[in-house]
Coordinates of C-alpha atoms and ligand atoms in Angstrom, one line a residue:
M1 CA 10.4 36.9 15.0
A2 CA 13.1 39.5 14.3
N3 CA 12.0 43.0 13.8
L4 CA 13.3 43.6 10.3
S5 CA 14.6 47.0 9.3
P6 CA 13.4 48.6 6.0
I7 CA 16.9 48.0 4.5
I8 CA 16.8 44.3 5.3
L9 CA 13.3 44.2 3.8
L10 CA 14.6 45.9 0.6
L11 CA 17.5 43.4 0.4
A12 CA 15.1 40.6 1.0
L13 CA 12.8 41.8 -1.7
F14 CA 15.8 42.2 -4.0
S15 CA 16.8 38.6 -3.3
L16 CA 13.2 37.4 -3.8
I17 CA 13.2 38.9 -7.3
Y18 CA 16.8 38.1 -8.3
G19 CA 17.4 35.3 -6.0
N20 CA 16.8 32.5 -8.4
A21 CA 19.3 33.7 -10.9
I22 CA 21.9 34.2 -8.2
A23 CA 21.2 31.0 -6.4
S24 CA 21.5 28.8 -9.5
H25 CA 25.2 29.7 -9.8
H26 CA 25.9 28.6 -6.2
V27 CA 23.9 25.5 -6.0
H28 CA 26.7 23.1 -5.5
R29 CA 28.3 25.2 -2.9
N30 CA 25.0 25.7 -1.2
L31 CA 24.2 22.0 -1.1
Q32 CA 27.6 21.2 0.2
T33 CA 27.6 23.9 2.9
H34 CA 24.1 22.9 3.8
Q35 CA 25.1 19.3 4.2
S36 CA 28.4 19.8 6.1
S37 CA 27.4 22.6 8.4
D38 CA 26.9 22.0 12.0
S39 CA 23.3 23.0 12.0
S40 CA 22.6 20.5 9.3
S41 CA 24.2 17.6 11.1
N42 CA 22.3 18.5 14.2
Q43 CA 19.1 19.1 12.2
P44 CA 18.9 16.4 9.5
Y45 CA 15.1 16.7 9.4
R46 CA 14.8 20.4 8.6
T47 CA 13.5 20.8 5.0
A48 CA 15.3 22.7 2.3
Y49 CA 12.4 23.8 0.1
H50 CA 9.2 23.4 2.1
F51 CA 7.6 26.3 4.0
Q52 CA 8.6 26.5 7.7
P53 CA 9.6 29.2 10.1
P54 CA 13.2 29.1 11.6
K55 CA 11.9 27.5 14.8
N56 CA 8.9 26.7 16.9
W57 CA 5.4 25.3 16.3
I58 CA 3.4 26.0 13.1
N59 CA 0.0 24.7 12.0
D60 CA -2.8 26.0 9.7
P61 CA -2.1 28.2 6.7
N62 CA -4.1 31.4 7.1
G63 CA -5.4 34.1 4.9
P64 CA -3.3 33.5 1.8
M65 CA -3.7 36.3 -0.7
R66 CA -2.0 38.0 -3.6
Y67 CA -1.6 41.8 -3.2
K68 CA 0.4 44.2 -5.5
G69 CA 2.1 41.2 -7.1
L70 CA 3.2 39.7 -3.8
Y71 CA 1.9 36.5 -2.3
H72 CA 1.1 36.7 1.4
L73 CA 0.9 33.7 3.6
F74 CA 0.0 33.9 7.3
Y75 CA 0.1 30.9 9.6
Q76 CA -0.8 29.7 13.0
Y77 CA 2.4 30.1 15.0
N78 CA 3.6 29.7 18.6
P79 CA 6.3 32.3 19.1
K80 CA 7.3 30.6 22.4
G81 CA 7.9 27.0 21.6
S82 CA 7.6 23.9 19.5
V83 CA 4.3 22.6 20.9
W84 CA 0.9 24.2 20.2
G85 CA 0.0 27.4 22.2
N86 CA 0.2 31.2 22.4
I87 CA -1.2 31.3 18.8
V88 CA -0.6 34.3 16.6
W89 CA -0.8 35.0 12.9
A90 CA 2.8 34.9 11.7
H91 CA 3.4 36.4 8.2
S92 CA 5.6 35.9 5.2
V93 CA 5.6 37.2 1.7
S94 CA 6.8 35.8 -1.6
K95 CA 7.2 36.6 -5.3
D96 CA 7.1 33.0 -6.5
L97 CA 5.4 30.8 -3.8
V98 CA 8.9 29.2 -3.3
N99 CA 11.1 31.7 -1.6
W100 CA 9.6 33.5 1.4
I101 CA 10.6 36.6 3.5
P102 CA 9.5 36.6 7.1
L103 CA 7.7 39.7 8.5
D104 CA 6.6 40.5 12.0
A105 CA 3.4 38.7 13.3
A106 CA 0.4 40.4 11.7
I107 CA -2.4 39.5 14.1
F108 CA -1.9 38.8 17.7
P109 CA -4.1 39.1 20.9
S110 CA -4.8 42.7 21.5
Q111 CA -8.5 43.2 22.1
P112 CA -11.1 41.4 24.2
S113 CA -12.5 39.5 21.2
D114 CA -9.1 37.8 20.7
I115 CA -7.3 38.1 24.0
N116 CA -7.0 34.3 24.4
G117 CA -5.8 33.5 20.9
C118 CA -5.9 34.5 17.2
W119 CA -7.0 31.3 15.4
S120 CA -7.6 30.5 11.7
G121 CA -9.3 32.5 9.1
S122 CA -9.2 33.8 5.5
A123 CA -8.7 36.8 3.4
T124 CA -11.2 38.4 1.0
M125 CA -10.5 41.0 -1.7
L126 CA -13.1 43.8 -1.5
P127 CA -13.9 45.9 -4.6
G128 CA -11.0 48.2 -5.4
G129 CA -8.5 45.5 -4.4
K130 CA -8.7 46.1 -0.7
P131 CA -7.9 42.9 1.3
V132 CA -9.6 42.2 4.6
I133 CA -9.2 39.3 7.0
L134 CA -11.9 37.4 9.0
Y135 CA -10.4 35.2 11.7
T136 CA -11.5 33.4 14.9
G137 CA -10.7 35.1 18.2
I138 CA -10.8 33.5 21.6
D139 CA -12.5 35.9 24.0
P140 CA -12.1 36.2 27.8
N141 CA -14.7 33.5 28.3
N142 CA -12.8 31.2 25.9
H143 CA -15.7 31.6 23.5
Q144 CA -14.9 31.4 19.8
V145 CA -16.0 34.5 17.9
Q146 CA -15.3 36.0 14.4
N147 CA -13.3 39.2 14.0
L148 CA -12.4 41.5 11.1
A149 CA -9.0 43.0 10.5
F150 CA -7.8 45.3 7.7
P151 CA -4.5 46.7 6.5
K152 CA -3.3 50.0 8.1
N153 CA -1.5 51.2 5.0
L154 CA -2.7 50.0 1.6
S155 CA 0.4 51.6 0.0
D156 CA 2.6 49.1 1.8
P157 CA 2.9 46.0 -0.5
F158 CA 4.1 44.0 2.5
L159 CA 0.9 44.8 4.5
R160 CA 2.9 44.7 7.7
E161 CA 0.4 46.3 10.0
W162 CA -3.2 45.2 10.6
I163 CA -6.0 47.1 12.4
K164 CA -8.9 45.3 14.0
S165 CA -12.4 46.5 13.7
P166 CA -13.7 48.3 16.8
K167 CA -17.0 46.4 16.1
N168 CA -15.4 43.0 16.8
P169 CA -16.6 40.4 17.4
L170 CA -18.8 40.5 14.3
M171 CA -20.2 36.9 14.7
A172 CA -20.6 35.3 18.1
P173 CA -22.4 32.4 19.8
T174 CA -25.5 33.6 21.7
V175 CA -28.3 32.1 23.6
A176 CA -30.6 33.0 20.6
N177 CA -28.5 31.4 17.9
K178 CA -27.7 28.3 20.1
I179 CA -24.2 28.0 18.5
N180 CA -21.8 26.0 20.7
S181 CA -19.2 28.5 21.8
T182 CA -16.4 26.0 21.6
S183 CA -17.3 24.7 18.1
F184 CA -17.5 27.9 16.0
R185 CA -14.4 28.7 14.0
D186 CA -12.4 29.2 10.9
P187 CA -14.2 31.6 8.5
T188 CA -13.7 31.1 4.8
T189 CA -12.9 33.6 2.1
A190 CA -16.2 35.4 1.4
W191 CA -18.0 35.3 -1.9
K192 CA -20.5 37.8 -3.3
G193 CA -23.8 36.7 -4.7
K194 CA -25.7 38.5 -7.5
D195 CA -27.9 40.0 -4.8
G196 CA -24.9 42.0 -3.6
Y197 CA -24.6 40.1 -0.3
W198 CA -21.3 38.7 0.9
R199 CA -21.4 35.2 2.2
V200 CA -19.0 33.4 4.5
L201 CA -18.9 29.9 6.1
I202 CA -17.9 29.1 9.7
G203 CA -17.1 25.6 10.8
N204 CA -19.5 24.2 13.5
K205 CA -21.1 21.2 14.9
V206 CA -24.4 20.4 16.8
N207 CA -23.9 17.1 18.7
S208 CA -22.2 15.0 16.1
V209 CA -23.6 16.8 13.0
G210 CA -20.8 18.7 11.3
R211 CA -22.0 22.0 9.8
A212 CA -20.9 24.9 7.5
V213 CA -22.8 27.7 9.0
L214 CA -23.6 30.5 6.5
Y215 CA -23.5 34.2 7.4
K216 CA -24.4 37.1 5.0
S217 CA -23.6 40.8 5.0
K218 CA -24.0 43.8 2.7
D219 CA -21.1 45.8 4.2
F220 CA -18.8 43.1 5.6
V221 CA -19.3 44.4 9.1
N222 CA -22.9 43.5 10.0
W223 CA -23.4 39.8 9.5
V224 CA -26.6 37.8 9.8
E225 CA -26.8 34.0 10.1
A226 CA -28.8 32.3 7.3
K227 CA -31.7 30.1 8.3
Q228 CA -29.8 27.0 7.3
P229 CA -26.2 26.0 7.1
L230 CA -24.9 25.8 3.5
H231 CA -24.3 22.1 4.2
S232 CA -24.2 19.7 7.1
A233 CA -23.7 15.9 7.7
Q234 CA -24.6 13.5 10.5
G235 CA -21.9 11.7 12.3
T236 CA -19.0 13.8 10.9
G237 CA -18.2 15.8 14.1
M238 CA -16.7 19.2 14.1
W239 CA -16.0 20.8 10.7
E240 CA -12.8 22.8 10.9
C241 CA -11.4 25.1 8.2
P242 CA -14.1 24.9 5.6
D243 CA -13.3 26.1 2.1
F244 CA -15.8 26.7 -0.6
F245 CA -14.9 27.6 -4.2
P246 CA -16.0 27.2 -7.8
V247 CA -14.1 25.1 -10.4
L248 CA -14.4 25.1 -14.1
N249 CA -16.5 22.2 -15.5
N250 CA -14.7 20.5 -18.4
G251 CA -12.2 23.4 -18.5
P252 CA -8.6 23.4 -19.5
I253 CA -6.1 22.1 -16.9
N254 CA -4.7 24.4 -14.2
V255 CA -7.2 27.2 -14.7
G256 CA -8.9 28.6 -11.6
L257 CA -11.8 31.0 -10.9
D258 CA -12.4 33.8 -8.5
T259 CA -14.3 32.6 -5.5
S260 CA -17.4 34.7 -6.4
V261 CA -17.8 33.2 -9.9
D262 CA -21.0 31.3 -10.5
G263 CA -23.0 30.0 -13.5
D264 CA -23.6 26.9 -15.6
H265 CA -20.0 26.5 -16.5
V266 CA -18.9 25.8 -12.9
R267 CA -19.2 23.2 -10.2
H268 CA -18.5 24.0 -6.5
V269 CA -16.2 22.3 -4.1
L270 CA -16.8 22.2 -0.3
K271 CA -13.8 21.1 1.7
V272 CA -13.9 20.4 5.4
S273 CA -11.2 19.4 7.8
L274 CA -12.8 16.7 10.0
D275 CA -11.5 17.2 13.6
D276 CA -12.4 13.7 14.6
K277 CA -10.4 12.1 11.7
K278 CA -7.7 14.8 11.2
H279 CA -8.1 14.6 7.4
D280 CA -9.3 17.1 4.7
Y281 CA -12.3 15.8 2.8
Y282 CA -13.9 17.4 -0.2
L283 CA -17.3 17.2 -1.9
I284 CA -18.0 18.2 -5.5
G285 CA -21.5 19.5 -6.2
T286 CA -24.0 22.1 -7.2
Y287 CA -24.5 25.3 -5.5
D288 CA -27.9 26.9 -5.7
A289 CA -27.1 30.5 -5.0
S290 CA -30.8 31.6 -4.8
Q291 CA -31.5 29.2 -1.9
D292 CA -27.9 29.1 -0.6
V293 CA -27.9 25.3 -0.7
F294 CA -25.0 23.1 -1.7
T295 CA -25.9 19.6 -3.0
P296 CA -22.9 17.3 -3.4
D297 CA -22.8 14.5 -6.1
N298 CA -21.7 12.0 -3.4
G299 CA -22.0 13.2 0.2
F300 CA -20.9 12.0 3.6
E301 CA -24.3 10.4 4.3
D302 CA -24.2 8.4 1.0
N303 CA -22.4 5.2 2.0
S304 CA -21.9 3.9 -1.6
Q305 CA -18.7 5.8 -2.1
P306 CA -16.1 7.1 0.4
V307 CA -15.7 10.8 0.4
L308 CA -12.5 11.9 -1.4
R309 CA -9.5 13.4 0.4
Y310 CA -7.0 16.0 -0.8
D311 CA -4.2 13.8 0.5
Y312 CA -4.1 10.3 1.9
G313 CA -1.1 10.9 4.1
K314 CA -0.5 13.7 6.6
Y315 CA -2.3 16.8 5.6
Y316 CA -4.8 19.1 7.4
A317 CA -6.4 22.5 7.7
S318 CA -5.8 23.4 4.0
K319 CA -7.0 26.5 2.3
T320 CA -7.1 27.7 -1.4
I321 CA -6.9 31.1 -3.0
F322 CA -7.6 32.3 -6.5
D323 CA -4.3 33.5 -7.9
D324 CA -5.3 36.3 -10.3
G325 CA -1.7 36.7 -11.4
K326 CA -1.6 33.2 -13.0
N327 CA -5.3 32.6 -13.3
R328 CA -5.2 29.4 -11.2
R329 CA -6.4 28.2 -7.8
V330 CA -3.6 27.4 -5.3
L331 CA -3.9 25.1 -2.3
F332 CA -1.9 25.5 0.9
G333 CA -1.8 22.8 3.6
W334 CA -0.2 21.9 6.9
V335 CA 1.7 18.7 7.5
N336 CA 2.4 17.9 11.2
E337 CA 5.3 15.8 12.6
S338 CA 5.3 12.1 13.0
S339 CA 8.0 12.3 15.7
S340 CA 7.4 12.3 19.5
Q341 CA 6.7 15.6 21.2
N342 CA 10.0 15.1 23.1
D343 CA 11.9 15.0 19.8
D344 CA 10.0 18.1 18.6
I345 CA 11.1 20.0 21.7
K346 CA 14.7 18.7 21.2
K347 CA 14.8 19.8 17.6
G348 CA 13.0 23.1 18.5
W349 CA 10.4 23.1 15.8
S350 CA 7.3 21.3 14.6
G351 CA 5.2 21.4 11.4
I352 CA 5.7 22.4 7.8
H353 CA 3.5 23.3 4.9
T354 CA 3.3 21.3 1.6
I355 CA 4.5 22.7 -1.6
P356 CA 1.6 24.9 -2.8
R357 CA -0.5 22.9 -5.3
S358 CA -2.5 24.0 -8.3
I359 CA -5.9 22.5 -8.1
W360 CA -8.6 22.0 -10.7
L361 CA -11.5 19.7 -11.6
H362 CA -10.6 16.6 -13.7
K363 CA -12.4 16.3 -17.0
S364 CA -14.4 13.3 -15.6
G365 CA -16.0 15.8 -13.1
K366 CA -15.5 13.1 -10.5
Q367 CA -12.4 14.4 -8.7
L368 CA -9.9 17.2 -8.3
I369 CA -6.4 17.1 -9.7
Q370 CA -3.5 18.6 -7.7
W371 CA 0.0 19.4 -8.9
P372 CA 2.9 21.2 -7.3
V373 CA 3.0 24.8 -8.6
Q374 CA 5.1 25.1 -11.6
E375 CA 7.5 27.6 -9.9
I376 CA 8.9 24.8 -7.8
E377 CA 10.6 23.5 -10.9
N378 CA 12.9 26.5 -10.8
L379 CA 14.7 24.7 -8.0
R380 CA 15.5 21.7 -10.2
V381 CA 19.2 21.1 -11.2
N382 CA 21.4 18.3 -12.5
P383 CA 18.7 16.4 -14.4
V384 CA 19.0 12.6 -14.8
N385 CA 17.0 10.9 -17.5
W386 CA 16.8 7.2 -18.1
P387 CA 16.0 5.6 -21.5
T388 CA 13.0 3.3 -21.5
R389 CA 13.8 0.1 -19.8
L390 CA 12.4 -3.1 -18.4
L391 CA 12.2 -3.5 -14.6
K392 CA 12.0 -7.2 -13.8
G393 CA 10.4 -8.8 -10.9
G394 CA 12.7 -8.6 -7.9
E395 CA 14.9 -5.9 -9.5
L396 CA 16.3 -2.9 -7.6
L397 CA 18.0 -0.1 -9.6
Q398 CA 19.8 2.8 -8.0
V399 CA 19.2 6.3 -9.4
N400 CA 22.6 7.9 -9.4
G401 CA 23.7 11.5 -10.1
I402 CA 21.2 13.3 -7.9
T403 CA 21.1 14.6 -4.3
A404 CA 18.7 11.9 -3.1
V405 CA 17.9 13.7 0.1
Q406 CA 16.6 16.8 -1.7
A407 CA 15.0 15.7 -5.0
D408 CA 12.1 15.8 -7.4
V409 CA 11.5 12.5 -9.3
E410 CA 9.1 11.7 -12.1
I411 CA 8.7 8.0 -13.1
S412 CA 6.1 6.2 -15.3
F413 CA 5.4 2.6 -15.7
Q414 CA 3.8 0.6 -18.5
V415 CA 2.1 -2.5 -17.0
R416 CA 2.2 -5.8 -18.8
E417 CA 1.1 -9.3 -18.0
F418 CA -2.3 -8.3 -16.6
Q419 CA -3.1 -11.9 -16.0
K420 CA -0.6 -11.9 -13.1
A421 CA -2.6 -9.4 -11.0
E422 CA -3.6 -10.6 -7.5
V423 CA -7.3 -11.1 -7.2
L424 CA -9.0 -9.0 -4.5
K425 CA -12.2 -10.8 -3.5
N426 CA -13.6 -8.2 -1.0
W427 CA -13.3 -4.5 -1.0
A428 CA -10.7 -3.4 1.5
D429 CA -9.7 -0.1 3.0
P430 CA -6.7 0.9 0.9
Q431 CA -4.7 2.2 3.9
I432 CA -5.1 -1.2 5.6
L433 CA -4.2 -3.0 2.4
C434 CA -1.0 -0.9 2.2
G435 CA -0.2 -1.9 5.8
M436 CA -0.8 -5.6 5.1
K437 CA 0.9 -5.6 1.7
G438 CA 3.9 -3.3 2.1
A439 CA 6.9 -3.1 -0.2
G440 CA 8.4 -6.2 1.4
V441 CA 5.4 -8.4 0.5
K442 CA 5.9 -9.8 -3.0
G443 CA 2.9 -9.6 -5.3
G444 CA 1.8 -10.3 -8.9
I445 CA 1.9 -6.9 -10.6
G446 CA 3.8 -4.8 -8.1
P447 CA 4.7 -3.6 -5.7
F448 CA 6.8 -1.4 -8.0
G449 CA 7.8 2.2 -7.5
L450 CA 10.5 4.2 -5.7
L451 CA 12.5 3.6 -2.6
V452 CA 13.4 7.0 -1.2
L453 CA 15.5 8.2 1.7
A454 CA 17.1 4.7 1.7
S455 CA 20.3 3.8 3.5
K456 CA 23.0 2.0 1.7
D457 CA 22.2 -1.4 3.3
L458 CA 18.5 -0.7 2.9
Q459 CA 18.0 -1.0 6.7
E460 CA 16.0 2.2 6.3
S461 CA 13.8 3.2 3.3
T462 CA 10.4 4.7 2.5
A463 CA 8.7 2.9 -0.4
V464 CA 6.2 4.8 -2.6
F465 CA 4.7 2.3 -5.0
F466 CA 1.8 0.8 -6.9
R467 CA 0.2 -2.6 -6.7
I468 CA -2.5 -3.8 -9.2
F469 CA -5.3 -6.0 -8.2
R470 CA -8.1 -7.7 -10.2
Y471 CA -11.3 -6.6 -8.6
Q472 CA -14.8 -7.3 -10.1
N473 CA -13.1 -8.0 -13.4
K474 CA -11.4 -4.6 -13.5
N475 CA -7.8 -3.5 -12.8
L476 CA -7.7 -1.7 -9.4
V477 CA -4.6 0.4 -8.8
L478 CA -3.4 0.8 -5.2
M479 CA -0.9 3.5 -4.3
C480 CA 1.0 3.2 -1.1
S481 CA 3.5 5.2 0.9
D482 CA 5.1 2.7 3.2
Q483 CA 7.0 4.3 6.1
S484 CA 7.2 1.1 8.2
R485 CA 10.9 0.7 7.5
S486 CA 11.7 4.4 7.3
S487 CA 13.7 4.8 10.5
L488 CA 15.5 2.7 13.1
N489 CA 14.0 5.1 15.7
K490 CA 10.7 3.4 16.6
E491 CA 9.4 6.3 18.6
N492 CA 8.1 7.8 15.3
D493 CA 4.7 7.2 13.9
M494 CA 5.4 5.0 10.9
T495 CA 1.9 4.1 9.8
P496 CA 1.7 3.3 6.1
F497 CA -0.7 5.3 4.0
G498 CA -2.6 4.4 0.9
T499 CA -5.4 5.0 -1.6
F500 CA -6.8 3.6 -4.8
V501 CA -6.1 5.7 -7.9
D502 CA -8.7 6.1 -10.6
V503 CA -6.5 5.1 -13.6
D504 CA -6.7 2.2 -16.0
P505 CA -3.3 0.8 -16.6
L506 CA -4.6 -1.0 -19.6
H507 CA -5.0 2.3 -21.4
E508 CA -2.5 4.6 -19.7
N509 CA 0.9 4.5 -18.2
L510 CA 1.1 4.8 -14.4
S511 CA 2.9 7.9 -13.3
L512 CA 4.4 8.9 -10.0
R513 CA 6.0 12.1 -9.0
T514 CA 7.7 12.3 -5.6
L515 CA 9.2 15.4 -3.9
I516 CA 11.8 14.4 -1.4
D517 CA 13.0 16.9 1.2
H518 CA 14.9 15.4 4.2
S519 CA 11.9 14.5 6.4
V520 CA 9.0 14.9 4.0
V521 CA 8.0 12.8 1.0
E522 CA 5.2 14.3 -1.1
S523 CA 3.9 11.9 -3.8
F524 CA 1.5 12.5 -6.7
G525 CA 0.1 9.4 -8.5
G526 CA -1.8 9.2 -11.8
E527 CA -0.8 12.8 -12.8
G528 CA -2.2 14.3 -9.6
K529 CA -5.2 12.1 -9.1
A530 CA -3.9 10.8 -5.8
C531 CA -1.6 12.6 -3.3
I532 CA 0.1 11.1 -0.3
T533 CA 2.4 13.1 2.1
S534 CA 4.6 11.4 4.6
R535 CA 7.0 12.5 7.3
V536 CA 10.0 10.3 8.0
Y537 CA 13.0 10.5 10.2
P538 CA 15.8 8.2 9.0
T539 CA 18.8 7.8 11.3
L540 CA 21.2 6.4 8.6
A541 CA 19.7 7.7 5.4
I542 CA 20.4 11.4 6.2
N543 CA 22.0 14.1 4.1
E544 CA 24.5 12.8 1.5
K545 CA 24.0 9.2 2.8
A546 CA 20.4 9.0 1.5
Q547 CA 19.9 6.9 -1.7
L548 CA 17.2 6.6 -4.3
Y549 CA 16.1 3.4 -6.1
A550 CA 13.4 2.2 -8.5
F551 CA 12.2 -1.3 -7.4
N552 CA 9.8 -4.0 -8.5
N553 CA 8.9 -6.7 -6.0
G554 CA 6.2 -8.3 -8.1
T555 CA 6.6 -11.5 -10.2
S556 CA 5.7 -9.7 -13.5
S557 CA 8.1 -7.2 -15.1
V558 CA 7.0 -3.7 -15.8
R559 CA 8.5 -1.2 -18.2
I560 CA 9.9 2.2 -17.0
T561 CA 8.7 4.5 -19.8
R562 CA 10.1 7.6 -18.1
L563 CA 12.5 8.4 -15.3
S564 CA 13.5 12.1 -14.8
A565 CA 15.1 13.1 -11.6
W566 CA 16.5 16.3 -10.3
S567 CA 18.4 17.6 -7.3
M568 CA 16.6 20.4 -5.7
K569 CA 18.3 23.6 -4.7
K570 CA 17.7 25.0 -1.3
A571 CA 15.0 27.8 -1.3
N572 CA 15.3 31.0 0.7
I573 CA 12.5 30.3 3.2
N574 CA 12.0 32.7 6.1
G575 CA 15.7 33.6 6.5
N576 CA 16.8 29.9 6.5
Ligands
NAG1 C1 2.7 53.5 3.7 O1 3.6 52.6 3.0 C2 4.3 53.3 2.1 C3 5.1 52.2 1.3 O2 5.8 51.4 2.1 C4 5.3 54.3 2.8 O3 6.0 55.0 1.8 C5 4.4 55.2 3.6 O4 5.3 56.0 4.4 C6 3.5 54.5 4.5 N1 2.6 55.4 5.2 C7 2.4 55.4 6.5 C8 1.5 56.4 7.0 O5 3.1 54.7 7.2
NAG2 C1 -20.0 22.1 22.7 O1 -18.8 21.5 22.1 C2 -17.9 21.0 23.1 C3 -16.7 20.6 22.3 O2 -16.9 19.6 21.4 C4 -18.6 19.8 23.7 O3 -17.7 19.2 24.7 C5 -19.9 20.2 24.4 O4 -20.6 19.1 24.9 C6 -20.8 21.0 23.4 N1 -21.9 21.6 24.2 C7 -23.1 21.5 23.8 C8 -24.1 22.1 24.6 O5 -23.4 20.8 22.7
NAG3 C1 -0.4 14.8 13.9 O1 0.4 13.6 13.9 C2 0.0 12.6 14.9 C3 1.0 11.5 14.9 O2 1.5 11.1 13.7 C4 -1.5 12.2 14.5 O3 -1.9 11.2 15.4 C5 -2.3 13.4 14.6 O4 -3.7 13.1 14.3 C6 -1.8 14.5 13.7 N1 -2.6 15.7 13.8 C7 -3.1 16.3 12.8 C8 -3.9 17.5 13.0 O5 -2.9 16.0 11.6
NAG4 C1 11.1 -7.4 -1.7 O1 10.6 -8.5 -1.0 C2 11.6 -9.2 -0.2 C3 10.9 -10.4 0.3 O2 9.8 -10.1 1.0 C4 12.1 -8.3 0.8 O3 13.1 -8.9 1.6 C5 12.7 -7.0 0.2 O4 13.0 -6.1 1.2 C6 11.7 -6.4 -0.7 N1 12.2 -5.3 -1.5 C7 11.9 -4.0 -1.2 C8 12.5 -3.0 -2.1 O5 11.1 -3.7 -0.4
NAG5 C1 3.4 4.3 -22.3 O1 4.6 4.9 -22.6 C2 5.3 4.4 -23.8 C3 6.6 5.1 -23.9 O2 6.6 6.4 -23.8 C4 4.4 4.7 -25.0 O3 5.0 4.2 -26.2 C5 3.0 4.1 -24.8 O4 2.2 4.4 -25.8 C6 2.4 4.5 -23.5 N1 1.3 3.6 -23.2 C7 0.1 4.1 -23.1 C8 -1.0 3.1 -22.8 O5 -0.2 5.3 -23.1

């Protein structure tokens, strides 16, 4: 990445602070230049308001933190190409989690304990507001070890330079601890117990048992492995990128807690990224700090209920921070491409991050709620609002007046005629159900929802929709993101995604919010109860040719109780 001079940094900081005001006056020009410029016609899949570097490969978000009023985001990055390799910690800063300034790489191979790679890790705020980073280094024997880095100059709000501890590695696989040297990575943010000891989790496995290994330290330098992992589960394979944090029990929405908070008013969440499945799963449970044991309400080994996921589409290696500026917990996640590696090499880049999401415990205590951070709404322009109206079976209504390729859409439905619901006799995997019953398969109640990134003739479209079943005398709501017709280019992975949403359409309207950004479709069903992120690569429905529709392919009509849609301005992301 370019070596930015202090003057450019100052200008960039200025534009971060004042950029929104300036940008809003130029939105039409920006959208037009964006759409007609050469780079855009060659690069129809680059996003306009999702986090990505100007080029090359990106994967896990690393060490997010807030320091002196600036958000810092580091990420796994290959400076040399658009496939995985040569991994360093690239670094960007932001005032608002929307616009980002690129800085030089913060952590790169420079000592034996990381000479073959600087892999994922997390930041912790030490007392006095001093940030430190724990990350996984790959040593000369290709063993995975844990290292410490700290800022060179705490007066620099950009924290541009990082120094590595001469004591690295601080945690390493040994004959004594029997830790597998190729399955020992991704330290969490540390939390401090009442006993004054810091605790950190490292992802690990023993045979097929996934484990969150616990280490403790008084001084953050000398770490001792606890007798037992904080949690483990048979048959789950390698646990990558663990995350462990408290959530308020029965608290107000969108309020978060510092990672070290504990007590009767909190529950704890353990998230693990399952390497075998490539999805992020989370458990809600009770943390016994005196024994350092986490007991989930429903665990991996309890077969009665599937373990919940953050996102039922493409989403991996996520990480949260407590944002002490806005008193909320914010979730960052990586979304990989669904295109072929050849296409990634041709376009010169691969991977994006989702819009950061606020995350909190639903009042039922049974699941988390996720919602795009409120700051993203500053990009909304040209609102379109529909009056309440009926959407009959078979009807397709175009949403006019917005830039459909770069949009934020909120729609709600009131379901009627419950007797028309299809009966589901046996439980089915929701993703498989979405594959069998796509938008083109007529139903009773539904499919109804949005057709996004659609071409004029509907040869290409991505359908995000609901379908309601009668199952064991209850209404069961299926939410799908159906990519099967998203592109004429069949080289792409167009697997449909789906999940059930824990809402009862008898007592509440069914809401859907979808963020559309050229090649990414991020959807939130049931006010953040279910998230599905998709990557799509239309060949016809690109730039100004993309269209947006509301559709109903069921036999019963539904009422649209709300439709609000906005064009989204381009954000200033890493110099793009
Ligand atoms: C530390 O950062 C501050 C603020 O950017 C700067 O003024 C100062 O010169 C830096 N100190 C050193 C030793 O680089
Ligand atoms: C260590 O983990 C690697 C990677 O999963 C695996 O191939 C290997 O068999 C493991 N070794 C032992 C001793 O469990
Ligand atoms: C990335 O995408 C491919 C193809 O869509 C998928 O098979 C793979 O599991 C994904 N990897 C991760 C880490 O999500
Ligand atoms: C609705 O179903 C018909 C018949 O299966 C199909 O041709 C059409 O494409 C579907 N509409 C949408 C919006 O998917
Ligand atoms: C659904 O929305 C409509 C229109 O806003 C409202 O009148 C109705 O009460 C809502 N239904 C439920 C069950 O909340």
